Amino acid sequence: MSVAFTKEESAETASETQLPDRPISPHPNLVTAAGLKALELALLKARAACEAAQTIEDVNERRRQEAGPLRDARYLAVRVRTAQVIADPTSADVVAFGSTVTFRRGDGREQTYRIVGEDEADPKAGTISFVSPVARLLMRKAVGDVVGSGDHELEILGIA
């Protein structure tokens, strides 16, 4: 159908509102139980936002309003479907997925992070992804171990 017979401003307007998919990590989609719940909640919110946009009469505005939530819903649906829930570690002998680790950096700073899945990682909130460089250095190490070198040296002080 010609653009002249639609409410769209142009064919370009329609393509402008279709956002590219969010990239999916090549790593396994490991999550904590809380991480899976957060993904499911985010998916519900994205779907609700899509449904709310459907009530907008103006075609162009509807497409603009649903573009982000549609992209997020596609991404989150894949992440929920591929999620592998990892139980919290039963031992604090070595660092594992789900462990909370306190370590001292080479410059003397002490930091504490919980190792979680990629989608639930938020360093400001005290969580880092299991594929982050710091987490990869710490995994399978015990209290007292020193990993890394120079300015990037980390000494494990505690595991919970």
JSON list of C-alpha atoms in Angstrom, two decimals:
[
{"chain": "A", "resi": 1, "resn": "MET", "atom": "CA", "xyz": [0.00, 0.00, 0.00]},
{"chain": "A", "resi": 2, "resn": "SER", "atom": "CA", "xyz": [1.29, 3.46, -0.81]},
{"chain": "A", "resi": 3, "resn": "VAL", "atom": "CA", "xyz": [2.31, 5.74, 2.03]},
{"chain": "A", "resi": 4, "resn": "ALA", "atom": "CA", "xyz": [-0.26, 8.21, 0.70]},
{"chain": "A", "resi": 5, "resn": "PHE", "atom": "CA", "xyz": [-3.03, 5.94, 2.00]},
{"chain": "A", "resi": 6, "resn": "THR", "atom": "CA", "xyz": [-1.71, 5.49, 5.52]},
{"chain": "A", "resi": 7, "resn": "LYS", "atom": "CA", "xyz": [-1.54, 7.69, 8.58]},
{"chain": "A", "resi": 8, "resn": "GLU", "atom": "CA", "xyz": [2.24, 7.35, 8.69]},
{"chain": "A", "resi": 9, "resn": "GLU", "atom": "CA", "xyz": [4.28, 10.44, 7.97]},
{"chain": "A", "resi": 10, "resn": "SER", "atom": "CA", "xyz": [6.57, 8.37, 5.76]},
{"chain": "A", "resi": 11, "resn": "ALA", "atom": "CA", "xyz": [7.97, 4.91, 5.27]},
{"chain": "A", "resi": 12, "resn": "GLU", "atom": "CA", "xyz": [11.10, 6.15, 7.03]},
{"chain": "A", "resi": 13, "resn": "THR", "atom": "CA", "xyz": [9.09, 6.88, 10.20]},
{"chain": "A", "resi": 14, "resn": "ALA", "atom": "CA", "xyz": [8.14, 3.24, 10.47]},
{"chain": "A", "resi": 15, "resn": "SER", "atom": "CA", "xyz": [11.73, 2.06, 10.14]},
{"chain": "A", "resi": 16, "resn": "GLU", "atom": "CA", "xyz": [12.95, 4.66, 12.66]},
{"chain": "A", "resi": 17, "resn": "THR", "atom": "CA", "xyz": [10.80, 3.10, 15.38]},
{"chain": "A", "resi": 18, "resn": "GLN", "atom": "CA", "xyz": [12.13, -0.44, 14.92]},
{"chain": "A", "resi": 19, "resn": "LEU", "atom": "CA", "xyz": [15.07, -0.75, 17.28]},
{"chain": "A", "resi": 20, "resn": "PRO", "atom": "CA", "xyz": [17.77, -3.37, 16.71]},
{"chain": "A", "resi": 21, "resn": "ASP", "atom": "CA", "xyz": [17.80, -6.31, 19.10]},
{"chain": "A", "resi": 22, "resn": "ARG", "atom": "CA", "xyz": [19.86, -6.07, 22.27]},
{"chain": "A", "resi": 23, "resn": "PRO", "atom": "CA", "xyz": [22.97, -8.26, 21.98]},
{"chain": "A", "resi": 24, "resn": "ILE", "atom": "CA", "xyz": [22.79, -11.65, 23.65]},
{"chain": "A", "resi": 25, "resn": "SER", "atom": "CA", "xyz": [25.91, -12.75, 25.51]},
{"chain": "A", "resi": 26, "resn": "PRO", "atom": "CA", "xyz": [27.76, -15.80, 24.19]},
{"chain": "A", "resi": 27, "resn": "HIS", "atom": "CA", "xyz": [28.31, -16.98, 27.79]},
{"chain": "A", "resi": 28, "resn": "PRO", "atom": "CA", "xyz": [25.96, -19.42, 29.56]},
{"chain": "A", "resi": 29, "resn": "ASN", "atom": "CA", "xyz": [23.02, -17.55, 31.10]},
{"chain": "A", "resi": 30, "resn": "LEU", "atom": "CA", "xyz": [23.72, -18.40, 34.73]},
{"chain": "A", "resi": 31, "resn": "VAL", "atom": "CA", "xyz": [21.44, -16.65, 37.24]},
{"chain": "A", "resi": 32, "resn": "THR", "atom": "CA", "xyz": [20.62, -16.73, 40.91]},
{"chain": "A", "resi": 33, "resn": "ALA", "atom": "CA", "xyz": [17.03, -17.49, 41.95]},
{"chain": "A", "resi": 34, "resn": "ALA", "atom": "CA", "xyz": [16.55, -13.77, 42.65]},
{"chain": "A", "resi": 35, "resn": "GLY", "atom": "CA", "xyz": [18.06, -12.96, 39.25]},
{"chain": "A", "resi": 36, "resn": "LEU", "atom": "CA", "xyz": [15.51, -15.16, 37.47]},
{"chain": "A", "resi": 37, "resn": "LYS", "atom": "CA", "xyz": [12.67, -13.49, 39.37]},
{"chain": "A", "resi": 38, "resn": "ALA", "atom": "CA", "xyz": [14.04, -10.07, 38.36]},
{"chain": "A", "resi": 39, "resn": "LEU", "atom": "CA", "xyz": [14.20, -11.14, 34.71]},
{"chain": "A", "resi": 40, "resn": "GLU", "atom": "CA", "xyz": [10.62, -12.44, 34.83]},
{"chain": "A", "resi": 41, "resn": "LEU", "atom": "CA", "xyz": [9.39, -9.21, 36.44]},
{"chain": "A", "resi": 42, "resn": "ALA", "atom": "CA", "xyz": [11.22, -7.08, 33.86]},
{"chain": "A", "resi": 43, "resn": "LEU", "atom": "CA", "xyz": [9.62, -9.18, 31.08]},
{"chain": "A", "resi": 44, "resn": "LEU", "atom": "CA", "xyz": [6.15, -8.64, 32.55]},
{"chain": "A", "resi": 45, "resn": "LYS", "atom": "CA", "xyz": [6.78, -4.88, 32.74]},
{"chain": "A", "resi": 46, "resn": "ALA", "atom": "CA", "xyz": [8.02, -4.76, 29.14]},
{"chain": "A", "resi": 47, "resn": "ARG", "atom": "CA", "xyz": [4.94, -6.66, 27.94]},
{"chain": "A", "resi": 48, "resn": "ALA", "atom": "CA", "xyz": [2.67, -4.35, 29.94]},
{"chain": "A", "resi": 49, "resn": "ALA", "atom": "CA", "xyz": [4.34, -1.31, 28.36]},
{"chain": "A", "resi": 50, "resn": "CYS", "atom": "CA", "xyz": [3.74, -2.83, 24.91]},
{"chain": "A", "resi": 51, "resn": "GLU", "atom": "CA", "xyz": [0.07, -3.38, 25.72]},
{"chain": "A", "resi": 52, "resn": "ALA", "atom": "CA", "xyz": [-0.25, 0.19, 27.03]},
{"chain": "A", "resi": 53, "resn": "ALA", "atom": "CA", "xyz": [1.24, 1.53, 23.80]},
{"chain": "A", "resi": 54, "resn": "GLN", "atom": "CA", "xyz": [-1.40, -0.33, 21.81]},
{"chain": "A", "resi": 55, "resn": "THR", "atom": "CA", "xyz": [-4.05, 2.03, 23.18]},
{"chain": "A", "resi": 56, "resn": "ILE", "atom": "CA", "xyz": [-2.42, 5.06, 21.52]},
{"chain": "A", "resi": 57, "resn": "GLU", "atom": "CA", "xyz": [-4.42, 6.09, 18.46]},
{"chain": "A", "resi": 58, "resn": "ASP", "atom": "CA", "xyz": [-1.68, 7.90, 16.54]},
{"chain": "A", "resi": 59, "resn": "VAL", "atom": "CA", "xyz": [0.21, 5.22, 14.60]},
{"chain": "A", "resi": 60, "resn": "ASN", "atom": "CA", "xyz": [3.55, 7.01, 14.71]},
{"chain": "A", "resi": 61, "resn": "GLU", "atom": "CA", "xyz": [3.36, 7.77, 18.42]},
{"chain": "A", "resi": 62, "resn": "ARG", "atom": "CA", "xyz": [2.26, 4.17, 19.13]},
{"chain": "A", "resi": 63, "resn": "ARG", "atom": "CA", "xyz": [5.29, 2.84, 17.29]},
{"chain": "A", "resi": 64, "resn": "ARG", "atom": "CA", "xyz": [7.63, 5.21, 19.13]},
{"chain": "A", "resi": 65, "resn": "GLN", "atom": "CA", "xyz": [6.17, 4.25, 22.50]},
{"chain": "A", "resi": 66, "resn": "GLU", "atom": "CA", "xyz": [6.33, 0.51, 21.90]},
{"chain": "A", "resi": 67, "resn": "ALA", "atom": "CA", "xyz": [9.75, 0.36, 20.22]},
{"chain": "A", "resi": 68, "resn": "GLY", "atom": "CA", "xyz": [11.80, 0.15, 23.43]},
{"chain": "A", "resi": 69, "resn": "PRO", "atom": "CA", "xyz": [9.49, -2.21, 25.32]},
{"chain": "A", "resi": 70, "resn": "LEU", "atom": "CA", "xyz": [9.22, -4.52, 22.28]},
{"chain": "A", "resi": 71, "resn": "ARG", "atom": "CA", "xyz": [13.00, -4.75, 22.01]},
{"chain": "A", "resi": 72, "resn": "ASP", "atom": "CA", "xyz": [13.29, -5.35, 25.76]},
{"chain": "A", "resi": 73, "resn": "ALA", "atom": "CA", "xyz": [10.56, -8.01, 25.68]},
{"chain": "A", "resi": 74, "resn": "ARG", "atom": "CA", "xyz": [12.34, -9.91, 22.89]},
{"chain": "A", "resi": 75, "resn": "TYR", "atom": "CA", "xyz": [15.63, -9.80, 24.82]},
{"chain": "A", "resi": 76, "resn": "LEU", "atom": "CA", "xyz": [14.10, -10.71, 28.18]},
{"chain": "A", "resi": 77, "resn": "ALA", "atom": "CA", "xyz": [12.07, -13.59, 26.72]},
{"chain": "A", "resi": 78, "resn": "VAL", "atom": "CA", "xyz": [15.30, -15.16, 25.46]},
{"chain": "A", "resi": 79, "resn": "ARG", "atom": "CA", "xyz": [17.08, -14.55, 28.77]},
{"chain": "A", "resi": 80, "resn": "VAL", "atom": "CA", "xyz": [14.24, -16.09, 30.82]},
{"chain": "A", "resi": 81, "resn": "ARG", "atom": "CA", "xyz": [14.02, -19.08, 28.45]},
{"chain": "A", "resi": 82, "resn": "THR", "atom": "CA", "xyz": [17.79, -19.76, 28.56]},
{"chain": "A", "resi": 83, "resn": "ALA", "atom": "CA", "xyz": [18.32, -19.02, 32.28]},
{"chain": "A", "resi": 84, "resn": "GLN", "atom": "CA", "xyz": [20.16, -21.67, 34.26]},
{"chain": "A", "resi": 85, "resn": "VAL", "atom": "CA", "xyz": [19.43, -21.14, 37.95]},
{"chain": "A", "resi": 86, "resn": "ILE", "atom": "CA", "xyz": [22.48, -21.86, 40.09]},
{"chain": "A", "resi": 87, "resn": "ALA", "atom": "CA", "xyz": [21.83, -22.59, 43.76]},
{"chain": "A", "resi": 88, "resn": "ASP", "atom": "CA", "xyz": [23.69, -20.57, 46.36]},
{"chain": "A", "resi": 89, "resn": "PRO", "atom": "CA", "xyz": [26.98, -22.20, 47.32]},
{"chain": "A", "resi": 90, "resn": "THR", "atom": "CA", "xyz": [26.78, -24.59, 50.26]},
{"chain": "A", "resi": 91, "resn": "SER", "atom": "CA", "xyz": [30.37, -23.97, 51.29]},
{"chain": "A", "resi": 92, "resn": "ALA", "atom": "CA", "xyz": [32.48, -20.86, 51.84]},
{"chain": "A", "resi": 93, "resn": "ASP", "atom": "CA", "xyz": [35.75, -22.75, 51.29]},
{"chain": "A", "resi": 94, "resn": "VAL", "atom": "CA", "xyz": [36.27, -21.41, 47.77]},
{"chain": "A", "resi": 95, "resn": "VAL", "atom": "CA", "xyz": [34.76, -18.63, 45.67]},
{"chain": "A", "resi": 96, "resn": "ALA", "atom": "CA", "xyz": [31.88, -19.86, 43.50]},
{"chain": "A", "resi": 97, "resn": "PHE", "atom": "CA", "xyz": [28.93, -18.44, 41.60]},
{"chain": "A", "resi": 98, "resn": "GLY", "atom": "CA", "xyz": [26.72, -16.77, 44.20]},
{"chain": "A", "resi": 99, "resn": "SER", "atom": "CA", "xyz": [29.54, -16.22, 46.71]},
{"chain": "A", "resi": 100, "resn": "THR", "atom": "CA", "xyz": [30.06, -12.88, 48.39]},
{"chain": "A", "resi": 101, "resn": "VAL", "atom": "CA", "xyz": [33.77, -12.16, 48.38]},
{"chain": "A", "resi": 102, "resn": "THR", "atom": "CA", "xyz": [35.75, -9.55, 50.30]},
{"chain": "A", "resi": 103, "resn": "PHE", "atom": "CA", "xyz": [39.18, -8.79, 48.89]},
{"chain": "A", "resi": 104, "resn": "ARG", "atom": "CA", "xyz": [41.98, -6.25, 49.17]},
{"chain": "A", "resi": 105, "resn": "ARG", "atom": "CA", "xyz": [43.33, -4.63, 46.04]},
{"chain": "A", "resi": 106, "resn": "GLY", "atom": "CA", "xyz": [47.02, -3.91, 45.47]},
{"chain": "A", "resi": 107, "resn": "ASP", "atom": "CA", "xyz": [46.44, -0.26, 46.41]},
{"chain": "A", "resi": 108, "resn": "GLY", "atom": "CA", "xyz": [45.00, -1.26, 49.81]},
{"chain": "A", "resi": 109, "resn": "ARG", "atom": "CA", "xyz": [41.29, -0.75, 49.06]},
{"chain": "A", "resi": 110, "resn": "GLU", "atom": "CA", "xyz": [38.97, -3.41, 50.42]},
{"chain": "A", "resi": 111, "resn": "GLN", "atom": "CA", "xyz": [35.89, -4.32, 48.39]},
{"chain": "A", "resi": 112, "resn": "THR", "atom": "CA", "xyz": [33.04, -6.78, 48.73]},
{"chain": "A", "resi": 113, "resn": "TYR", "atom": "CA", "xyz": [31.05, -8.14, 45.80]},
{"chain": "A", "resi": 114, "resn": "ARG", "atom": "CA", "xyz": [28.61, -10.96, 45.21]},
{"chain": "A", "resi": 115, "resn": "ILE", "atom": "CA", "xyz": [29.24, -12.94, 42.01]},
{"chain": "A", "resi": 116, "resn": "VAL", "atom": "CA", "xyz": [26.02, -13.21, 39.99]},
{"chain": "A", "resi": 117, "resn": "GLY", "atom": "CA", "xyz": [24.69, -13.51, 36.44]},
{"chain": "A", "resi": 118, "resn": "GLU", "atom": "CA", "xyz": [25.31, -10.93, 33.74]},
{"chain": "A", "resi": 119, "resn": "ASP", "atom": "CA", "xyz": [21.82, -9.41, 33.78]},
{"chain": "A", "resi": 120, "resn": "GLU", "atom": "CA", "xyz": [21.74, -9.00, 37.55]},
{"chain": "A", "resi": 121, "resn": "ALA", "atom": "CA", "xyz": [25.23, -7.52, 37.94]},
{"chain": "A", "resi": 122, "resn": "ASP", "atom": "CA", "xyz": [25.38, -3.98, 39.32]},
{"chain": "A", "resi": 123, "resn": "PRO", "atom": "CA", "xyz": [28.77, -3.02, 40.81]},
{"chain": "A", "resi": 124, "resn": "LYS", "atom": "CA", "xyz": [27.28, 0.03, 42.54]},
{"chain": "A", "resi": 125, "resn": "ALA", "atom": "CA", "xyz": [24.91, -2.34, 44.35]},
{"chain": "A", "resi": 126, "resn": "GLY", "atom": "CA", "xyz": [27.70, -4.78, 45.24]},
{"chain": "A", "resi": 127, "resn": "THR", "atom": "CA", "xyz": [27.26, -7.42, 42.53]},
{"chain": "A", "resi": 128, "resn": "ILE", "atom": "CA", "xyz": [29.53, -8.34, 39.63]},
{"chain": "A", "resi": 129, "resn": "SER", "atom": "CA", "xyz": [29.06, -10.71, 36.73]},
{"chain": "A", "resi": 130, "resn": "PHE", "atom": "CA", "xyz": [30.71, -14.12, 36.83]},
{"chain": "A", "resi": 131, "resn": "VAL", "atom": "CA", "xyz": [32.34, -13.29, 33.48]},
{"chain": "A", "resi": 132, "resn": "SER", "atom": "CA", "xyz": [33.90, -10.04, 34.70]},
{"chain": "A", "resi": 133, "resn": "PRO", "atom": "CA", "xyz": [37.71, -10.02, 34.90]},
{"chain": "A", "resi": 134, "resn": "VAL", "atom": "CA", "xyz": [37.67, -9.68, 38.70]},
{"chain": "A", "resi": 135, "resn": "ALA", "atom": "CA", "xyz": [35.22, -12.56, 39.17]},
{"chain": "A", "resi": 136, "resn": "ARG", "atom": "CA", "xyz": [37.19, -14.80, 36.83]},
{"chain": "A", "resi": 137, "resn": "LEU", "atom": "CA", "xyz": [40.35, -14.16, 38.88]},
{"chain": "A", "resi": 138, "resn": "LEU", "atom": "CA", "xyz": [38.54, -14.97, 42.15]},
{"chain": "A", "resi": 139, "resn": "MET", "atom": "CA", "xyz": [36.62, -18.09, 41.11]},
{"chain": "A", "resi": 140, "resn": "ARG", "atom": "CA", "xyz": [37.78, -21.35, 42.74]},
{"chain": "A", "resi": 141, "resn": "LYS", "atom": "CA", "xyz": [40.19, -19.50, 45.07]},
{"chain": "A", "resi": 142, "resn": "ALA", "atom": "CA", "xyz": [40.23, -19.61, 48.90]},
{"chain": "A", "resi": 143, "resn": "VAL", "atom": "CA", "xyz": [40.69, -17.11, 51.71]},
{"chain": "A", "resi": 144, "resn": "GLY", "atom": "CA", "xyz": [44.31, -15.96, 51.79]},
{"chain": "A", "resi": 145, "resn": "ASP", "atom": "CA", "xyz": [44.92, -16.61, 48.10]},
{"chain": "A", "resi": 146, "resn": "VAL", "atom": "CA", "xyz": [46.46, -13.77, 46.11]},
{"chain": "A", "resi": 147, "resn": "VAL", "atom": "CA", "xyz": [45.53, -13.51, 42.44]},
{"chain": "A", "resi": 148, "resn": "GLY", "atom": "CA", "xyz": [46.54, -11.11, 39.70]},
{"chain": "A", "resi": 149, "resn": "SER", "atom": "CA", "xyz": [49.73, -9.10, 39.72]},
{"chain": "A", "resi": 150, "resn": "GLY", "atom": "CA", "xyz": [51.02, -5.59, 40.33]},
{"chain": "A", "resi": 151, "resn": "ASP", "atom": "CA", "xyz": [48.27, -2.97, 40.60]},
{"chain": "A", "resi": 152, "resn": "HIS", "atom": "CA", "xyz": [45.73, -5.68, 39.77]},
{"chain": "A", "resi": 153, "resn": "GLU", "atom": "CA", "xyz": [46.66, -7.94, 42.67]},
{"chain": "A", "resi": 154, "resn": "LEU", "atom": "CA", "xyz": [43.75, -9.14, 44.80]},
{"chain": "A", "resi": 155, "resn": "GLU", "atom": "CA", "xyz": [44.02, -10.87, 48.20]},
{"chain": "A", "resi": 156, "resn": "ILE", "atom": "CA", "xyz": [40.92, -12.76, 49.27]},
{"chain": "A", "resi": 157, "resn": "LEU", "atom": "CA", "xyz": [39.97, -11.78, 52.83]},
{"chain": "A", "resi": 158, "resn": "GLY", "atom": "CA", "xyz": [36.61, -13.50, 53.22]},
{"chain": "A", "resi": 159, "resn": "ILE", "atom": "CA", "xyz": [34.01, -15.65, 51.46]},
{"chain": "A", "resi": 160, "resn": "ALA", "atom": "CA", "xyz": [30.36, -15.83, 52.47]}
]
